[in-house]
Coordinates of C-alpha atoms and ligand atoms in Angstrom, one line a residue:
M1 CA 10.0 202.8 208.7
T2 CA 9.4 205.3 206.8
Q3 CA 12.5 208.9 206.4
S4 CA 11.0 212.3 207.8
A5 CA 11.2 214.6 204.9
P6 CA 14.2 217.5 205.4
P7 CA 13.1 220.1 207.5
R8 CA 11.9 223.2 205.9
P9 CA 13.4 226.4 206.8
D10 CA 10.1 228.6 206.1
I11 CA 7.9 226.3 208.4
D12 CA 10.1 224.4 210.5
S13 CA 10.9 226.6 214.1
G14 CA 14.0 225.4 215.7
P15 CA 17.5 226.5 215.1
L16 CA 18.3 226.8 211.2
T17 CA 21.9 225.3 210.2
A18 CA 23.6 225.4 207.3
A19 CA 22.6 221.8 206.6
A20 CA 19.1 223.0 206.7
V21 CA 19.3 225.6 204.3
R22 CA 21.2 225.9 201.4
L23 CA 23.1 229.0 202.2
P24 CA 24.7 231.0 199.3
A25 CA 28.4 230.7 198.8
K26 CA 30.1 234.2 200.1
V27 CA 31.7 236.2 197.7
T28 CA 35.4 236.7 199.0
A29 CA 39.1 238.0 197.4
F30 CA 39.9 234.8 196.4
S31 CA 36.1 233.6 194.8
A32 CA 36.1 237.2 193.3
L33 CA 39.8 236.8 191.7
R34 CA 39.0 233.2 190.9
K35 CA 35.5 234.2 188.9
E36 CA 37.2 236.9 186.9
I37 CA 39.9 234.8 185.4
F38 CA 38.1 231.9 184.7
S39 CA 35.0 234.0 183.4
P40 CA 34.2 233.0 179.9
H41 CA 34.3 237.0 179.1
L42 CA 37.3 238.9 178.9
S43 CA 38.2 239.9 182.0
F44 CA 40.7 243.4 183.0
L45 CA 42.4 244.2 185.7
M46 CA 44.2 247.6 186.4
E47 CA 47.0 248.5 188.0
A48 CA 47.4 250.0 191.6
H49 CA 50.5 250.6 193.3
N50 CA 49.2 251.7 196.6
G51 CA 45.8 252.4 199.1
L52 CA 44.9 255.7 196.9
S53 CA 45.4 254.1 193.8
A54 CA 43.9 251.3 194.6
K55 CA 40.3 253.0 195.4
I56 CA 40.9 255.2 192.3
V57 CA 40.8 252.0 190.4
E58 CA 37.6 250.5 192.2
E59 CA 35.8 253.7 191.7
A60 CA 36.4 253.8 187.7
G61 CA 34.7 250.6 187.6
F62 CA 37.5 247.6 187.6
R63 CA 36.5 244.3 189.1
G64 CA 40.0 243.1 189.9
L65 CA 44.1 244.9 190.5
W66 CA 46.9 244.0 189.9
A67 CA 49.5 245.3 192.3
S68 CA 52.3 246.1 189.9
G69 CA 56.1 245.1 190.8
L70 CA 57.4 247.6 189.0
T71 CA 55.4 250.3 190.0
I72 CA 54.9 249.4 194.1
S73 CA 58.5 249.5 193.6
A74 CA 58.8 252.7 191.5
Q75 CA 56.4 254.5 193.7
L76 CA 59.1 254.2 196.4
G77 CA 61.8 255.2 194.2
L78 CA 63.0 251.9 193.6
R79 CA 64.2 249.9 190.5
D80 CA 62.5 247.2 189.8
C81 CA 65.0 244.7 191.1
N82 CA 63.8 243.2 194.1
E83 CA 65.2 246.0 195.9
A84 CA 62.0 246.6 197.8
S85 CA 61.3 243.3 200.3
W86 CA 58.7 240.8 199.9
S87 CA 57.5 242.2 203.3
Q88 CA 57.9 246.0 202.0
V89 CA 55.9 244.6 198.7
L90 CA 53.6 243.1 201.9
A91 CA 53.2 245.9 203.7
Q92 CA 51.7 247.9 200.4
L93 CA 49.5 245.1 199.3
E94 CA 47.6 245.5 202.8
F95 CA 46.9 249.3 202.6
M96 CA 45.2 248.5 199.1
A97 CA 43.6 245.4 200.7
D98 CA 42.1 247.8 203.8
A99 CA 41.5 250.3 200.4
T100 CA 38.9 248.3 198.1
P101 CA 37.2 245.3 198.4
L102 CA 38.1 244.8 194.9
P103 CA 40.4 241.0 194.0
I104 CA 44.1 241.5 194.2
L105 CA 46.3 239.7 191.8
V106 CA 50.2 240.6 192.9
D107 CA 52.7 240.3 190.7
G108 CA 55.1 238.0 192.7
D109 CA 58.4 238.5 190.8
T110 CA 60.1 235.3 191.0
G111 CA 58.6 234.4 194.2
Y112 CA 61.5 236.3 196.3
G113 CA 64.1 233.2 196.0
N114 CA 63.0 229.8 195.6
F115 CA 60.1 227.1 196.8
N116 CA 60.6 228.6 200.9
N117 CA 60.4 231.4 199.9
V118 CA 57.6 231.1 197.7
R119 CA 55.5 229.1 200.7
L120 CA 55.8 231.8 203.1
F121 CA 54.8 234.3 200.7
V122 CA 51.4 232.6 200.0
R123 CA 50.7 232.1 203.3
K124 CA 51.5 236.0 203.8
L125 CA 48.7 236.4 201.1
C126 CA 46.0 234.6 202.1
E127 CA 46.4 235.9 205.6
R128 CA 45.7 239.5 204.3
R129 CA 42.9 238.0 201.8
I130 CA 45.1 239.1 198.6
G131 CA 43.3 236.9 195.7
G132 CA 46.2 235.8 193.8
V133 CA 49.9 236.1 193.0
C134 CA 51.9 235.8 189.7
I135 CA 55.3 234.2 189.7
E136 CA 57.7 234.6 187.0
D137 CA 60.1 231.5 185.7
K138 CA 63.0 233.8 186.4
L139 CA 66.0 234.1 189.1
F140 CA 66.1 235.9 192.4
P141 CA 66.8 238.9 192.1
K142 CA 65.1 239.5 189.0
A143 CA 64.8 242.6 186.1
N144 CA 62.1 244.4 184.8
S145 CA 60.9 242.2 181.5
F146 CA 61.8 245.2 179.3
V147 CA 65.4 245.4 181.1
G148 CA 67.7 244.4 178.6
E149 CA 68.0 241.1 176.2
H150 CA 68.0 237.4 177.0
Q151 CA 67.6 237.2 180.4
P152 CA 68.1 233.9 181.8
L153 CA 65.5 231.8 183.1
A154 CA 65.0 229.4 185.9
N155 CA 65.2 225.8 185.5
T156 CA 61.5 224.4 184.4
E157 CA 61.7 221.3 187.2
E158 CA 62.6 224.2 189.9
F159 CA 60.1 226.4 188.9
C160 CA 57.7 224.2 189.1
G161 CA 58.5 223.3 192.8
R162 CA 57.6 226.6 193.5
I163 CA 54.4 226.4 191.8
K164 CA 53.5 222.9 194.2
A165 CA 55.1 224.9 197.3
G166 CA 52.6 228.0 196.0
K167 CA 49.4 226.0 195.5
D168 CA 50.7 223.0 198.6
S169 CA 51.0 226.7 201.0
Q170 CA 47.1 228.6 200.0
T171 CA 44.9 228.5 203.2
D172 CA 42.1 229.4 200.8
D173 CA 41.0 226.8 197.9
D174 CA 39.8 229.7 195.7
F175 CA 43.5 231.5 195.8
V176 CA 44.7 231.8 192.3
L177 CA 48.4 230.9 191.3
V178 CA 49.2 232.3 187.8
A179 CA 52.3 231.0 186.0
R180 CA 54.1 233.7 183.9
V181 CA 56.5 232.1 181.0
E182 CA 58.8 234.5 179.9
A183 CA 60.4 232.4 177.3
L184 CA 59.0 234.7 174.1
V185 CA 60.7 237.8 176.3
S186 CA 64.1 235.9 176.3
G187 CA 63.9 234.9 173.3
L188 CA 64.0 231.4 173.2
G189 CA 60.4 230.9 171.2
M190 CA 57.6 229.4 170.6
D191 CA 58.4 226.3 171.3
E192 CA 60.1 226.3 174.4
A193 CA 57.9 229.1 175.8
M194 CA 54.8 226.6 174.8
R195 CA 56.9 223.5 176.8
R196 CA 57.5 225.4 180.0
A197 CA 53.5 226.3 180.1
E198 CA 52.7 222.5 180.3
A199 CA 54.9 221.8 182.5
Y200 CA 53.7 224.5 185.0
H201 CA 49.7 223.7 184.2
A202 CA 51.1 220.4 185.4
A203 CA 52.5 221.1 188.4
G204 CA 49.2 222.7 189.1
A205 CA 49.4 226.3 188.1
D206 CA 45.8 228.0 188.0
A207 CA 46.5 230.0 184.9
I208 CA 49.5 231.0 182.6
L209 CA 50.6 234.5 182.0
I210 CA 52.4 234.8 178.5
H211 CA 54.6 237.4 178.5
S212 CA 55.8 239.7 175.3
K213 CA 57.5 242.5 174.3
Q214 CA 57.0 242.5 170.9
A215 CA 55.3 245.6 169.5
T216 CA 52.7 243.5 168.0
A217 CA 50.2 240.7 169.7
A218 CA 51.4 237.9 167.2
E219 CA 53.2 236.0 169.1
V220 CA 50.7 236.4 172.4
I221 CA 47.6 235.0 169.9
A222 CA 49.8 232.7 168.2
F223 CA 50.7 230.9 171.6
A224 CA 46.8 230.8 173.0
G225 CA 46.1 229.5 169.2
R226 CA 48.5 226.7 170.1
W227 CA 47.4 226.5 173.5
G228 CA 43.6 226.3 173.1
Q229 CA 41.3 226.3 176.6
R230 CA 43.8 224.7 178.5
C231 CA 43.8 226.7 181.5
P232 CA 43.3 230.8 181.6
L233 CA 45.5 232.6 179.7
V234 CA 46.8 236.3 181.2
V235 CA 48.4 238.9 178.9
V236 CA 49.8 241.8 179.6
P237 CA 49.6 244.6 176.4
T238 CA 52.6 247.5 177.7
M239 CA 54.6 247.0 174.9
Y240 CA 52.0 246.1 171.9
Y241 CA 49.1 248.2 173.6
A242 CA 47.8 249.3 170.1
T243 CA 46.1 245.9 169.3
P244 CA 42.4 246.1 169.3
T245 CA 41.1 244.8 172.4
A246 CA 39.0 242.1 170.9
A247 CA 41.6 240.1 169.4
Y248 CA 42.4 239.3 172.7
S249 CA 38.8 237.9 172.8
Q250 CA 38.9 236.0 169.7
A251 CA 41.5 234.0 170.7
G252 CA 40.4 233.2 173.6
I253 CA 42.6 235.0 176.5
S254 CA 41.0 234.9 179.7
T255 CA 42.2 238.1 181.0
V256 CA 44.0 241.1 180.0
I257 CA 46.4 243.0 182.6
W258 CA 47.3 247.1 182.3
A259 CA 50.0 247.0 184.4
N260 CA 51.6 250.2 185.2
H261 CA 49.8 252.9 183.7
N262 CA 48.3 255.1 187.3
L263 CA 51.7 255.1 188.0
R264 CA 52.8 256.7 184.8
A265 CA 50.2 259.1 184.1
A266 CA 50.8 260.0 188.1
I267 CA 54.3 260.6 186.8
T268 CA 52.8 262.8 184.3
A269 CA 50.8 264.9 186.5
M270 CA 53.0 265.2 189.2
R271 CA 55.6 266.4 186.8
E272 CA 53.4 268.7 184.9
I273 CA 52.2 270.5 188.0
S274 CA 55.6 270.8 190.0
R275 CA 56.9 272.7 187.4
K276 CA 53.8 274.9 186.8
I277 CA 54.4 276.1 190.4
H278 CA 57.7 276.2 190.3
D279 CA 57.6 278.3 187.5
D280 CA 54.6 280.6 188.3
H281 CA 55.7 281.2 192.4
S282 CA 52.1 280.9 192.6
L283 CA 49.3 278.3 193.2
V284 CA 46.6 280.3 191.1
E285 CA 46.7 279.0 187.9
V286 CA 46.6 275.1 189.1
E287 CA 43.9 275.4 191.9
D288 CA 41.1 274.1 188.8
R289 CA 43.0 272.0 186.9
I290 CA 43.9 269.5 190.4
A291 CA 42.0 267.1 192.6
S292 CA 40.4 269.3 195.4
V293 CA 41.6 268.7 198.9
Q294 CA 37.9 267.2 199.6
D295 CA 38.3 264.7 196.8
I296 CA 41.3 263.5 198.9
F297 CA 38.9 263.2 201.9
R298 CA 36.3 261.3 200.3
L299 CA 38.3 258.9 198.3
V300 CA 39.7 257.7 201.9
G301 CA 36.9 258.1 203.5
N302 CA 36.4 261.0 205.9
A303 CA 32.9 260.8 205.7
E304 CA 32.7 257.0 207.0
L305 CA 34.9 258.6 210.3
E306 CA 32.6 261.3 210.9
A307 CA 29.6 258.7 210.9
A308 CA 31.9 256.8 213.7
E309 CA 32.4 259.9 215.7
R310 CA 29.2 260.7 216.0
R311 CA 28.0 257.6 217.2
Y312 CA 31.4 256.9 218.9
L313 CA 32.8 260.4 220.4
P314 CA 30.4 262.1 223.1
G315 CA 29.3 265.3 221.7
A316 CA 31.1 265.1 218.3
S317 CA 29.8 267.3 215.6
T318 CA 30.6 268.3 212.3
P319 CA 30.0 271.8 211.3
R320 CA 26.8 273.1 210.4
A321 CA 26.0 276.5 208.0
I322 CA 23.6 278.7 208.4
V323 CA 22.8 280.4 205.8
L324 CA 21.0 284.4 205.8
A325 CA 19.2 284.2 202.3
A326 CA 15.7 286.3 203.3
S327 CA 16.2 288.9 201.4
R328 CA 15.2 289.9 198.2
G329 CA 17.7 292.1 197.2
E330 CA 17.8 295.4 194.7
L331 CA 18.9 293.6 191.3
G332 CA 15.5 294.5 189.2
E333 CA 14.1 292.2 187.4
L334 CA 16.7 289.6 187.8
T335 CA 15.1 289.5 191.6
R336 CA 11.1 290.2 190.7
E337 CA 10.3 286.4 190.8
R338 CA 13.7 285.3 192.8
P339 CA 15.7 286.4 195.9
K340 CA 19.1 287.4 194.9
C341 CA 20.8 284.3 196.2
M342 CA 19.2 282.6 193.4
V343 CA 20.7 284.6 190.7
D344 CA 22.0 283.3 188.2
V345 CA 26.0 283.5 187.9
R346 CA 28.0 281.8 185.0
G347 CA 24.9 279.2 185.0
R348 CA 24.4 278.6 188.1
P349 CA 22.6 280.4 191.0
L350 CA 24.8 282.7 193.3
L351 CA 23.4 280.3 195.8
H352 CA 25.0 276.5 194.7
H353 CA 28.2 278.7 194.3
L354 CA 27.8 279.0 198.3
V355 CA 26.7 276.1 198.8
G356 CA 29.6 274.2 196.9
T357 CA 32.4 276.3 198.9
L358 CA 30.5 275.4 202.3
Q359 CA 30.7 272.0 201.3
S360 CA 34.5 271.8 199.6
G361 CA 35.2 273.0 203.1
G362 CA 33.8 269.6 205.1
I363 CA 30.5 271.4 206.1
R364 CA 28.0 268.6 205.4
R365 CA 25.1 270.3 207.1
I366 CA 23.7 272.9 205.2
T367 CA 20.4 275.2 206.3
V368 CA 19.2 278.8 204.3
V369 CA 17.2 280.5 206.1
R370 CA 14.5 281.8 203.4
G371 CA 12.1 284.2 202.6
Y372 CA 11.6 286.2 200.3
G373 CA 11.1 284.3 196.8
R374 CA 11.2 281.1 199.0
E375 CA 10.0 278.4 196.3
A376 CA 12.7 279.3 194.3
V377 CA 15.7 278.8 196.9
A378 CA 16.8 275.1 196.4
A379 CA 20.2 273.3 196.2
D380 CA 21.3 269.5 196.6
G381 CA 21.8 269.0 200.0
I382 CA 20.6 272.3 202.3
E383 CA 18.0 271.9 204.5
T384 CA 15.6 275.2 204.7
V385 CA 14.1 277.0 207.3
D386 CA 11.5 280.0 206.8
N387 CA 11.1 283.5 207.9
E388 CA 7.8 284.2 207.7
R389 CA 8.1 287.6 208.4
F390 CA 11.0 288.6 206.1
A391 CA 9.3 291.6 204.7
E392 CA 9.2 293.6 208.1
T393 CA 12.0 292.1 209.9
G394 CA 15.9 292.2 209.1
E395 CA 19.0 289.3 209.1
A396 CA 19.4 289.1 213.0
F397 CA 15.9 288.0 213.0
S398 CA 16.2 285.9 209.9
L399 CA 19.0 284.2 212.4
G400 CA 16.6 283.7 215.5
C401 CA 14.7 281.7 213.2
A402 CA 17.1 279.4 213.0
R403 CA 18.3 279.7 216.4
H404 CA 17.3 276.2 217.5
L405 CA 20.4 275.1 214.9
I406 CA 22.7 277.6 216.6
T407 CA 24.2 274.3 218.6
G408 CA 28.2 273.6 218.3
A409 CA 30.5 274.4 215.7
T410 CA 28.1 276.4 213.1
V411 CA 29.2 278.7 210.3
L412 CA 27.3 281.6 209.7
V413 CA 26.9 283.2 206.3
Y414 CA 25.0 285.7 204.0
G415 CA 23.8 284.4 201.3
D416 CA 25.2 286.7 198.8
V417 CA 28.7 286.5 199.5
L418 CA 30.9 284.5 197.4
F419 CA 34.1 284.1 198.9
R420 CA 38.0 281.3 198.3
G421 CA 37.3 277.9 200.1
Y422 CA 41.0 279.0 202.4
F423 CA 38.7 281.7 203.7
L424 CA 36.9 278.7 205.7
D425 CA 40.4 277.0 206.9
A426 CA 41.6 280.4 208.0
I427 CA 38.7 281.0 210.4
G428 CA 38.7 277.5 211.2
R429 CA 42.5 277.6 212.6
S430 CA 41.8 281.5 214.2
A431 CA 41.5 280.7 218.2
G432 CA 38.5 282.5 219.6
D433 CA 35.0 280.6 220.1
I434 CA 33.7 283.5 217.9
V435 CA 35.8 284.2 214.5
L436 CA 34.2 287.2 211.8
A437 CA 36.1 287.2 209.0
V438 CA 37.0 291.0 208.0
D439 CA 38.7 292.6 204.5
G440 CA 41.3 294.7 205.8
S441 CA 41.4 296.2 202.4
R442 CA 38.1 297.2 201.6
K443 CA 37.4 300.7 204.4
A444 CA 34.6 302.0 202.8
N445 CA 32.7 300.5 200.2
G446 CA 30.8 297.6 200.1
R447 CA 28.0 297.3 202.8
P448 CA 28.8 300.4 204.8
R449 CA 27.1 299.1 208.0
D450 CA 29.9 296.3 208.0
L451 CA 32.5 298.4 209.1
V452 CA 34.4 297.4 211.3
A453 CA 36.8 298.3 214.2
T454 CA 39.5 296.3 216.2
D455 CA 41.5 296.6 218.9
R456 CA 44.2 296.5 216.5
P457 CA 44.8 297.8 213.2
Y458 CA 45.3 294.9 210.1
A459 CA 49.3 295.2 209.2
G460 CA 48.9 293.7 205.2
E461 CA 51.7 291.7 206.7
Y462 CA 51.1 287.7 205.7
L463 CA 53.0 286.9 208.9
D464 CA 51.3 288.7 210.9
D465 CA 48.6 286.3 212.7
S466 CA 48.9 288.0 216.4
P467 CA 45.0 288.0 217.9
V468 CA 42.5 290.8 216.6
R469 CA 40.0 291.6 218.6
L470 CA 36.4 293.4 217.4
V471 CA 35.4 296.6 219.2
E472 CA 32.5 297.6 216.7
M473 CA 30.4 296.6 214.0
S474 CA 28.3 299.5 212.4
S475 CA 27.7 301.7 209.2
T476 CA 28.0 304.7 211.3
L477 CA 32.2 304.3 212.3
A478 CA 34.3 307.7 212.2
P479 CA 36.9 306.6 209.1
D480 CA 40.0 306.9 210.6
S481 CA 38.8 304.3 213.4
V482 CA 37.2 301.8 209.8
A483 CA 40.0 298.4 210.2
G484 CA 38.1 297.0 207.9
E485 CA 34.8 295.3 206.2
W486 CA 33.0 292.4 207.6
I487 CA 32.5 289.8 204.7
G488 CA 29.6 288.1 206.3
L489 CA 31.5 285.0 207.2
A490 CA 31.9 284.3 211.3
R491 CA 32.7 280.9 212.4
L492 CA 31.1 279.8 216.0
T493 CA 32.7 277.3 218.4
A494 CA 29.7 275.2 220.6
A495 CA 30.9 278.5 223.3
G496 CA 30.1 280.4 220.9
A497 CA 27.4 279.4 219.4
E498 CA 25.9 280.0 222.6
L499 CA 26.5 283.4 223.2
V500 CA 24.7 284.0 219.3
R501 CA 22.2 282.1 221.1
N502 CA 22.1 283.7 224.7
E503 CA 22.2 287.2 222.8
I504 CA 19.3 286.2 220.5
G505 CA 17.3 286.3 223.0
R506 CA 18.2 289.2 225.3
M507 CA 17.7 291.0 222.1
E508 CA 14.0 289.5 221.8
E509 CA 13.2 290.5 225.6
E510 CA 14.7 293.9 224.9
G511 CA 12.6 294.2 221.4
L512 CA 15.3 294.8 219.3
L513 CA 15.8 291.9 217.4
E514 CA 12.7 292.1 214.4
R515 CA 15.2 294.9 213.1
A516 CA 18.8 294.7 214.5
D517 CA 21.8 293.7 211.9
L518 CA 24.4 290.7 212.6
P519 CA 27.2 293.8 213.2
L520 CA 24.8 295.0 216.5
L521 CA 24.4 291.1 217.3
F522 CA 28.1 291.0 217.3
T523 CA 29.2 294.2 218.7
R524 CA 26.8 293.5 221.3
I525 CA 28.2 290.4 221.8
A526 CA 32.2 291.5 222.1
R527 CA 30.7 293.8 225.1
D528 CA 31.2 291.1 227.2
H529 CA 33.2 288.3 225.4
P530 CA 36.2 288.7 222.9
V531 CA 34.8 288.1 219.4
A532 CA 38.2 287.7 217.2
V533 CA 39.0 289.2 213.5
Q534 CA 40.3 287.0 211.3
F535 CA 42.0 289.6 208.4
F536 CA 42.0 288.7 204.1
D537 CA 43.1 290.7 201.5
G538 CA 40.2 290.7 198.8
H539 CA 39.5 287.6 197.2
W540 CA 35.5 287.9 197.9
L541 CA 32.2 290.2 197.1
D542 CA 29.1 290.4 197.9
V543 CA 26.4 290.9 195.5
D544 CA 24.2 294.1 196.4
T545 CA 24.0 296.2 192.8
M546 CA 24.6 295.4 189.3
G547 CA 28.0 296.1 189.0
D548 CA 28.7 293.4 192.0
L549 CA 27.1 290.7 190.3
A550 CA 29.3 291.4 186.8
A551 CA 32.4 291.0 189.5
A552 CA 30.6 287.8 190.5
R553 CA 30.4 286.8 187.2
N554 CA 34.2 286.9 186.8
F555 CA 34.5 285.8 190.3
A556 CA 32.9 282.1 190.3
Ligands
LIG601 C1 54.9 244.4 186.7 O1 53.9 245.5 186.3 O2 55.5 244.7 187.3 C2 55.3 243.7 185.7 C3 54.4 243.7 184.0 O3 55.9 242.6 186.0 S1 55.7 244.3 183.2 O4 56.3 245.4 183.7 O5 55.1 244.3 182.5 O6 56.8 242.8 182.8
LIG602 MG1 56.6 243.1 187.5

């Protein structure tokens, strides 16, 4: 009887099974860490102490994390002597494993007790997809290796029991257990270090961490020479930081742990910024030196949540901005071939500054209404709509060209204004379906047509946030009724967007749309519906003249 050929997955119909097709092995947190530690090249694990720092390590390009006992304790304000309980450490690890797919080697200290605690800890780590643990041959509660001299070590046989218990408890074959030898740190010498490493290896440790607190790598390199390649060796060059990294590869070392440098960097940065803000009573000098709020949103994955909301939350939408940039402007030679919004301000077109501010404020969908010199209007991440009749029409007509996009939360802004990012937060928080950003300190200069009369004057007080409503906006207000100048920025809710769309339709029917400006549009709406005003005091500008352009170059 001849045996039938094994099924060919590409020609046989019928269900494909793993037995019929050799599936590529799945990479897991366990196998990824194992691969790093056992690879023939030198690997690097970078310290992280919470979810955010884990994400930052991933973004830097590392392929694995060291969850440091020292830094996880310190970021909780605790000492590195088991003041944080094993379950508190586990909670941090869970955040880290959720924040990044990178494999994590956990600093498990002594294993939090005897063999039984190690068993429990390893099982919990495996449940949480933590790739491996390092346990050190000290006694519970441990002290950091760089504190004091001659710390007592565990009995070798007892520690081998902890290693065996850990290995017997892992629920994934690729889980890595690293045994850390403290004999050199405790001053017991090379022979004792070697004797212990051999015992730990024989007990089942996958790798040995040989620790040293000398200022040079001499003793770990000597250890590596004697150890040969019996199993991977891990080192932590915190104290011998000046050793060139090539020395570790030459010595046959497998993995280097940069053990605490993210927390130390954070301490330096936080200390400096706290002092500066304390001394200055102001944020002005620090704003550009620190990560933006937008950067925080990005690191923690706000974009994913927005996408999920669009998918799962009925009616949810992210705000859109519509930028009116159809007019040429009067900047002489500078606007001969391009519109005012593309004039250079400190090496970048004005529009790019504006788009950057909108994006930093969380606005992803930005539509620019183009007209004059439209080929020149470009910026990353924008969509465009064209006002073909820009030469004979005004800004209300330009907005009308994008009326199909005025749905849901919308920001309307002139293409030639620059304002500080907090304006978007402030108009976002103001109550009202239509909120106009008005500078209460500017009453006569700027665009005269954008003067604003309100039902209450600007008090100029920081804490005055009672509602203010638009009465009228135009160029012909009596000076004593002017409360400020509209800066060309408005925020609409979905209901506000509908009011604007309807008003555009009405003005079109009345034959007013072609010539109208936005002040007329908002004034008409304000007759029947509240249009809210949020006052500001400076920190913005528009670019109408060469003088404005010079000011913009200082502002941006
Ligand atoms: C840690 O990062 O907590 C360590 C490494 O155990 S060391 O502080 O160098 O002992
Ligand atoms: Mg530690």
